[in-house]
N, CA, C and O atoms as a GROMACS GRO file, in nm:
protein
  320
    1MET      N    1  13.788  19.233  -7.013
    1MET     CA    2  13.662  19.157  -6.897
    1MET      C    3  13.642  19.053  -6.963
    1MET      O    4  13.633  19.020  -7.082
    2GLY      N    5  13.635  18.977  -6.800
    2GLY     CA    6  13.631  18.794  -6.803
    2GLY      C    7  13.442  18.843  -6.756
    2GLY      O    8  13.385  18.947  -6.722
    3ASN      N    9  13.400  18.701  -6.778
    3ASN     CA   10  13.262  18.667  -6.729
    3ASN      C   11  13.234  18.639  -6.587
    3ASN      O   12  13.326  18.616  -6.508
    4ASN      N   13  13.103  18.640  -6.549
    4ASN     CA   14  13.096  18.601  -6.376
    4ASN      C   15  13.170  18.436  -6.343
    4ASN      O   16  13.200  18.391  -6.232
    5PHE      N   17  13.181  18.390  -6.434
    5PHE     CA   18  13.250  18.251  -6.358
    5PHE      C   19  13.380  18.233  -6.378
    5PHE      O   20  13.425  18.120  -6.363
    6THR      N   21  13.473  18.347  -6.418
    6THR     CA   22  13.582  18.344  -6.430
    6THR      C   23  13.639  18.432  -6.352
    6THR      O   24  13.743  18.403  -6.294
    7GLU      N   25  13.559  18.596  -6.332
    7GLU     CA   26  13.630  18.678  -6.272
    7GLU      C   27  13.656  18.684  -6.110
    7GLU      O   28  13.724  18.758  -6.039
    8ASN      N   29  13.584  18.588  -6.088
    8ASN     CA   30  13.597  18.548  -5.914
    8ASN      C   31  13.558  18.372  -5.866
    8ASN      O   32  13.465  18.338  -5.794
    9PRO      N   33  13.646  18.294  -5.922
    9PRO     CA   34  13.622  18.162  -5.890
    9PRO      C   35  13.679  18.108  -5.754
    9PRO      O   36  13.702  17.990  -5.730
   10ILE      N   37  13.701  18.229  -5.659
   10ILE     CA   38  13.733  18.175  -5.556
   10ILE      C   39  13.563  18.195  -5.449
   10ILE      O   40  13.539  18.104  -5.369
   11VAL      N   41  13.515  18.252  -5.453
   11VAL     CA   42  13.352  18.277  -5.428
   11VAL      C   43  13.297  18.169  -5.482
   11VAL      O   44  13.244  18.081  -5.415
   12ARG      N   45  13.306  18.168  -5.609
   12ARG     CA   46  13.192  18.035  -5.700
   12ARG      C   47  13.265  17.892  -5.609
   12ARG      O   48  13.193  17.792  -5.603
   13ARG      N   49  13.408  17.884  -5.538
   13ARG     CA   50  13.443  17.756  -5.495
   13ARG      C   51  13.368  17.750  -5.330
   13ARG      O   52  13.304  17.658  -5.280
   14ARG      N   53  13.404  17.880  -5.275
   14ARG     CA   54  13.336  17.866  -5.180
   14ARG      C   55  13.170  17.851  -5.166
   14ARG      O   56  13.122  17.788  -5.072
   15SER      N   57  13.104  17.903  -5.248
   15SER     CA   58  12.984  17.885  -5.248
   15SER      C   59  12.929  17.750  -5.247
   15SER      O   60  12.845  17.707  -5.168
   16VAL      N   61  13.002  17.669  -5.373
   16VAL     CA   62  13.037  17.521  -5.408
   16VAL      C   63  13.035  17.466  -5.265
   16VAL      O   64  12.949  17.391  -5.221
   17LEU      N   65  13.139  17.513  -5.200
   17LEU     CA   66  13.127  17.414  -5.067
   17LEU      C   67  13.045  17.415  -4.964
   17LEU      O   68  12.995  17.326  -4.895
   18VAL      N   69  13.040  17.546  -4.968
   18VAL     CA   70  12.926  17.588  -4.820
   18VAL      C   71  12.795  17.500  -4.908
   18VAL      O   72  12.762  17.424  -4.816
   19ALA      N   73  12.731  17.475  -4.990
   19ALA     CA   74  12.631  17.386  -5.006
   19ALA      C   75  12.668  17.248  -4.992
   19ALA      O   76  12.593  17.182  -4.920
   20LEU      N   77  12.747  17.199  -5.035
   20LEU     CA   78  12.780  17.129  -4.982
   20LEU      C   79  12.775  17.051  -4.835
   20LEU      O   80  12.709  16.952  -4.800
   21LEU      N   81  12.854  17.120  -4.774
   21LEU     CA   82  12.856  17.109  -4.618
   21LEU      C   83  12.720  17.108  -4.569
   21LEU      O   84  12.704  17.023  -4.481
   22ALA      N   85  12.600  17.186  -4.602
   22ALA     CA   86  12.544  17.256  -4.539
   22ALA      C   87  12.420  17.081  -4.601
   22ALA      O   88  12.339  17.032  -4.522
   23ALA      N   89  12.442  17.024  -4.752
   23ALA     CA   90  12.398  16.947  -4.783
   23ALA      C   91  12.419  16.808  -4.720
   23ALA      O   92  12.345  16.713  -4.745
   24THR      N   93  12.526  16.804  -4.636
   24THR     CA   94  12.594  16.670  -4.582
   24THR      C   95  12.569  16.683  -4.439
   24THR      O   96  12.586  16.594  -4.356
   25ALA      N   97  12.517  16.828  -4.409
   25ALA     CA   98  12.484  16.827  -4.249
   25ALA      C   99  12.346  16.800  -4.251
   25ALA      O  100  12.290  16.770  -4.145
   26LEU      N  101  12.283  16.806  -4.361
   26LEU     CA  102  12.075  16.830  -4.324
   26LEU      C  103  12.052  16.673  -4.377
   26LEU      O  104  11.937  16.631  -4.372
   27LYS      N  105  12.197  16.549  -4.448
   27LYS     CA  106  12.140  16.463  -4.437
   27LYS      C  107  12.193  16.313  -4.302
   27LYS      O  108  12.297  16.277  -4.246
   28PRO      N  109  12.084  16.280  -4.305
   28PRO     CA  110  12.120  16.172  -4.196
   28PRO      C  111  12.208  16.062  -4.203
   28PRO      O  112  12.209  15.975  -4.290
   29THR      N  113  12.258  16.069  -4.135
   29THR     CA  114  12.348  15.929  -4.149
   29THR      C  115  12.364  15.813  -4.107
   29THR      O  116  12.310  15.806  -3.996
   30LEU      N  117  12.420  15.694  -4.144
   30LEU     CA  118  12.327  15.577  -4.124
   30LEU      C  119  12.328  15.527  -3.985
   30LEU      O  120  12.258  15.427  -3.969
   31ALA      N  121  12.392  15.572  -3.877
   31ALA     CA  122  12.355  15.530  -3.719
   31ALA      C  123  12.221  15.596  -3.731
   31ALA      O  124  12.121  15.524  -3.722
   32GLU      N  125  12.211  15.698  -3.746
   32GLU     CA  126  12.045  15.798  -3.742
   32GLU      C  127  11.947  15.730  -3.802
   32GLU      O  128  11.846  15.725  -3.731
   33ALA      N  129  11.936  15.664  -3.925
   33ALA     CA  130  11.842  15.653  -4.023
   33ALA      C  131  11.830  15.518  -3.971
   33ALA      O  132  11.725  15.461  -4.002
   34THR      N  133  11.952  15.419  -3.862
   34THR     CA  134  11.871  15.305  -3.778
   34THR      C  135  11.852  15.318  -3.720
   34THR      O  136  11.765  15.231  -3.708
   35MET      N  137  11.853  15.388  -3.605
   35MET     CA  138  11.819  15.461  -3.476
   35MET      C  139  11.694  15.417  -3.415
   35MET      O  140  11.589  15.464  -3.459
   36ASP      N  141  11.690  15.352  -3.342
   36ASP     CA  142  11.587  15.306  -3.259
   36ASP      C  143  11.482  15.444  -3.245
   36ASP      O  144  11.551  15.527  -3.186
   37PRO      N  145  11.339  15.507  -3.275
   37PRO     CA  146  11.333  15.607  -3.248
   37PRO      C  147  11.316  15.642  -3.120
   37PRO      O  148  11.334  15.752  -3.068
   38TYR      N  149  11.281  15.539  -3.070
   38TYR     CA  150  11.249  15.604  -2.881
   38TYR      C  151  11.396  15.640  -2.861
   38TYR      O  152  11.403  15.743  -2.795
   39GLU      N  153  11.521  15.591  -2.895
   39GLU     CA  154  11.647  15.636  -2.819
   39GLU      C  155  11.656  15.792  -2.913
   39GLU      O  156  11.708  15.888  -2.857
   40ARG      N  157  11.615  15.804  -3.023
   40ARG     CA  158  11.654  15.905  -3.061
   40ARG      C  159  11.587  16.050  -3.060
   40ARG      O  160  11.598  16.166  -3.100
   41ILE      N  161  11.509  15.961  -2.988
   41ILE     CA  162  11.412  16.099  -2.899
   41ILE      C  163  11.459  16.117  -2.777
   41ILE      O  164  11.507  16.227  -2.751
   42SER      N  165  11.456  16.025  -2.689
   42SER     CA  166  11.599  16.051  -2.625
   42SER      C  167  11.661  16.149  -2.608
   42SER      O  168  11.630  16.237  -2.528
   43ARG      N  169  11.790  16.151  -2.705
   43ARG     CA  170  11.911  16.144  -2.731
   43ARG      C  171  11.914  16.323  -2.752
   43ARG      O  172  12.005  16.390  -2.702
   44ASP      N  173  11.781  16.397  -2.847
   44ASP     CA  174  11.750  16.440  -2.883
   44ASP      C  175  11.701  16.603  -2.761
   44ASP      O  176  11.710  16.725  -2.749
   45ALA      N  177  11.646  16.468  -2.696
   45ALA     CA  178  11.523  16.579  -2.556
   45ALA      C  179  11.631  16.645  -2.493
   45ALA      O  180  11.624  16.767  -2.484
   46LYS      N  181  11.763  16.566  -2.431
   46LYS     CA  182  11.898  16.559  -2.382
   46LYS      C  183  11.970  16.648  -2.471
   46LYS      O  184  12.069  16.699  -2.420
   47ALA      N  185  11.948  16.678  -2.581
   47ALA     CA  186  12.035  16.764  -2.645
   47ALA      C  187  12.015  16.897  -2.659
   47ALA      O  188  12.085  16.993  -2.691
   48LEU      N  189  11.830  16.868  -2.608
   48LEU     CA  190  11.799  17.011  -2.563
   48LEU      C  191  11.784  17.069  -2.447
   48LEU      O  192  11.750  17.187  -2.445
   49ALA      N  193  11.806  16.993  -2.321
   49ALA     CA  194  11.836  17.038  -2.203
   49ALA      C  195  11.982  17.082  -2.172
   49ALA      O  196  12.017  17.139  -2.068
   50ALA      N  197  12.054  17.050  -2.266
   50ALA     CA  198  12.230  17.085  -2.278
   50ALA      C  199  12.199  17.229  -2.320
   50ALA      O  200  12.238  17.326  -2.255
   51SER      N  201  12.104  17.240  -2.464
   51SER     CA  202  12.124  17.370  -2.483
   51SER      C  203  12.071  17.434  -2.424
   51SER      O  204  12.136  17.538  -2.423
   52MET      N  205  11.956  17.447  -2.347
   52MET     CA  206  11.880  17.554  -2.250
   52MET      C  207  11.967  17.564  -2.090
   52MET      O  208  11.939  17.648  -2.003
   53ALA      N  209  12.039  17.494  -2.082
   53ALA     CA  210  12.119  17.501  -1.959
   53ALA      C  211  12.248  17.593  -2.006
   53ALA      O  212  12.299  17.668  -1.923
   54ALA      N  213  12.309  17.583  -2.161
   54ALA     CA  214  12.396  17.661  -2.223
   54ALA      C  215  12.348  17.773  -2.222
   54ALA      O  216  12.418  17.863  -2.176
   55LEU      N  217  12.235  17.800  -2.264
   55LEU     CA  218  12.183  17.946  -2.256
   55LEU      C  219  12.118  18.020  -2.119
   55LEU      O  220  12.134  18.136  -2.081
   56HIS      N  221  12.040  17.913  -2.059
   56HIS     CA  222  11.958  18.009  -1.978
   56HIS      C  223  12.045  17.948  -1.788
   56HIS      O  224  11.998  17.977  -1.678
   57GLY      N  225  12.176  17.861  -1.815
   57GLY     CA  226  12.197  17.861  -1.688
   57GLY      C  227  12.138  17.716  -1.578
   57GLY      O  228  12.016  17.709  -1.562
   58GLY      N  229  12.183  17.660  -1.542
   58GLY     CA  230  12.132  17.621  -1.396
   58GLY      C  231  12.079  17.414  -1.474
   58GLY      O  232  12.111  17.382  -1.588
   59GLU      N  233  12.032  17.354  -1.416
   59GLU     CA  234  12.029  17.226  -1.473
   59GLU      C  235  11.837  17.245  -1.510
   59GLU      O  236  11.751  17.315  -1.456
   60TRP      N  237  11.832  17.159  -1.611
   60TRP     CA  238  11.709  17.133  -1.683
   60TRP      C  239  11.659  16.949  -1.687
   60TRP      O  240  11.727  16.852  -1.716
   61GLN      N  241  11.520  16.958  -1.647
   61GLN     CA  242  11.491  16.821  -1.627
   61GLN      C  243  11.426  16.755  -1.783
   61GLN      O  244  11.361  16.816  -1.868
   62VAL      N  245  11.463  16.628  -1.781
   62VAL     CA  246  11.402  16.578  -1.980
   62VAL      C  247  11.284  16.522  -1.891
   62VAL      O  248  11.294  16.480  -1.776
   63CYS      N  249  11.178  16.530  -1.964
   63CYS     CA  250  11.032  16.404  -1.956
   63CYS      C  251  11.004  16.391  -2.043
   63CYS      O  252  10.992  16.492  -2.112
   64VAL      N  253  10.973  16.258  -2.102
   64VAL     CA  254  10.904  16.228  -2.199
   64VAL      C  255  10.834  16.083  -2.172
   64VAL      O  256  10.881  15.972  -2.150
   65ASN      N  257  10.668  16.143  -2.185
   65ASN     CA  258  10.586  15.994  -2.173
   65ASN      C  259  10.540  16.014  -2.312
   65ASN      O  260  10.498  16.114  -2.370
   66HIS      N  261  10.560  15.872  -2.356
   66HIS     CA  262  10.558  15.850  -2.506
   66HIS      C  263  10.384  15.771  -2.452
   66HIS      O  264  10.307  15.789  -2.547
   67ASP      N  265  10.342  15.729  -2.386
   67ASP     CA  266  10.224  15.692  -2.381
   67ASP      C  267  10.099  15.790  -2.384
   67ASP      O  268   9.986  15.774  -2.430
   68ALA      N  269  10.166  15.914  -2.311
   68ALA     CA  270  10.004  16.036  -2.325
   68ALA      C  271  10.077  16.088  -2.427
   68ALA      O  272  10.015  16.188  -2.463
   69GLU      N  273  10.185  16.073  -2.502
   69GLU     CA  274  10.223  16.182  -2.622
   69GLU      C  275  10.256  16.340  -2.567
   69GLU      O  276  10.190  16.443  -2.587
   70PHE      N  277  10.385  16.320  -2.488
   70PHE     CA  278  10.429  16.381  -2.429
   70PHE      C  279  10.538  16.425  -2.378
   70PHE      O  280  10.575  16.358  -2.282
   71ALA      N  281  10.643  16.559  -2.419
   71ALA     CA  282  10.760  16.592  -2.364
   71ALA      C  283  10.782  16.720  -2.325
   71ALA      O  284  10.740  16.808  -2.401
   72LEU      N  285  10.830  16.748  -2.238
   72LEU     CA  286  10.862  16.857  -2.154
   72LEU      C  287  11.019  16.845  -2.102
   72LEU      O  288  11.078  16.748  -2.054
   73ILE      N  289  11.062  16.972  -2.130
   73ILE     CA  290  11.192  17.030  -2.076
   73ILE      C  291  11.150  17.110  -1.979
   73ILE      O  292  11.048  17.175  -2.002
   74ARG      N  293  11.213  17.124  -1.860
   74ARG     CA  294  11.201  17.236  -1.741
   74ARG      C  295  11.329  17.224  -1.692
   74ARG      O  296  11.411  17.134  -1.706
   75PRO      N  297  11.336  17.393  -1.597
   75PRO     CA  298  11.454  17.387  -1.559
   75PRO      C  299  11.389  17.301  -1.402
   75PRO      O  300  11.277  17.275  -1.356
   76GLY      N  301  11.538  17.280  -1.358
   76GLY     CA  302  11.517  17.162  -1.216
   76GLY      C  303  11.619  17.054  -1.242
   76GLY      O  304  11.703  17.045  -1.331
   77ARG      N  305  11.597  16.995  -1.169
   77ARG     CA  306  11.717  16.901  -1.130
   77ARG      C  307  11.739  16.787  -1.246
   77ARG      O  308  11.636  16.725  -1.271
   78ALA      N  309  11.814  16.763  -1.294
   78ALA     CA  310  11.874  16.674  -1.423
   78ALA      C  311  11.736  16.558  -1.346
   78ALA      O  312  11.686  16.563  -1.234
   79SER      N  313  11.708  16.460  -1.463
   79SER     CA  314  11.638  16.294  -1.449
   79SER      C  315  11.785  16.288  -1.462
   79SER      O  316  11.872  16.368  -1.496
   80THR      N  317  11.780  16.131  -1.412
   80THR     CA  318  11.866  16.018  -1.438
   80THR      C  319  11.798  15.909  -1.480
   80THR      O  320  11.859  15.805  -1.506
   0.00000   0.00000   0.00000
């Protein structure tokens, strides 16, 4: 009878691979680390609007006002 380390090495390798992939996905890339915060907010707001459109359909409008410290994603004609 083998021990836990040798009985099922495929599961252990798979677990390690999944953990490594998750760790790299969570680590910001160099481009994100050096990206201007305003650009990152704009990119993320547009990504959220695209996700809402994929889930709910239709067009979604993005409004970010840094002076008022306000962000809005709502159904409607997409802003340019």
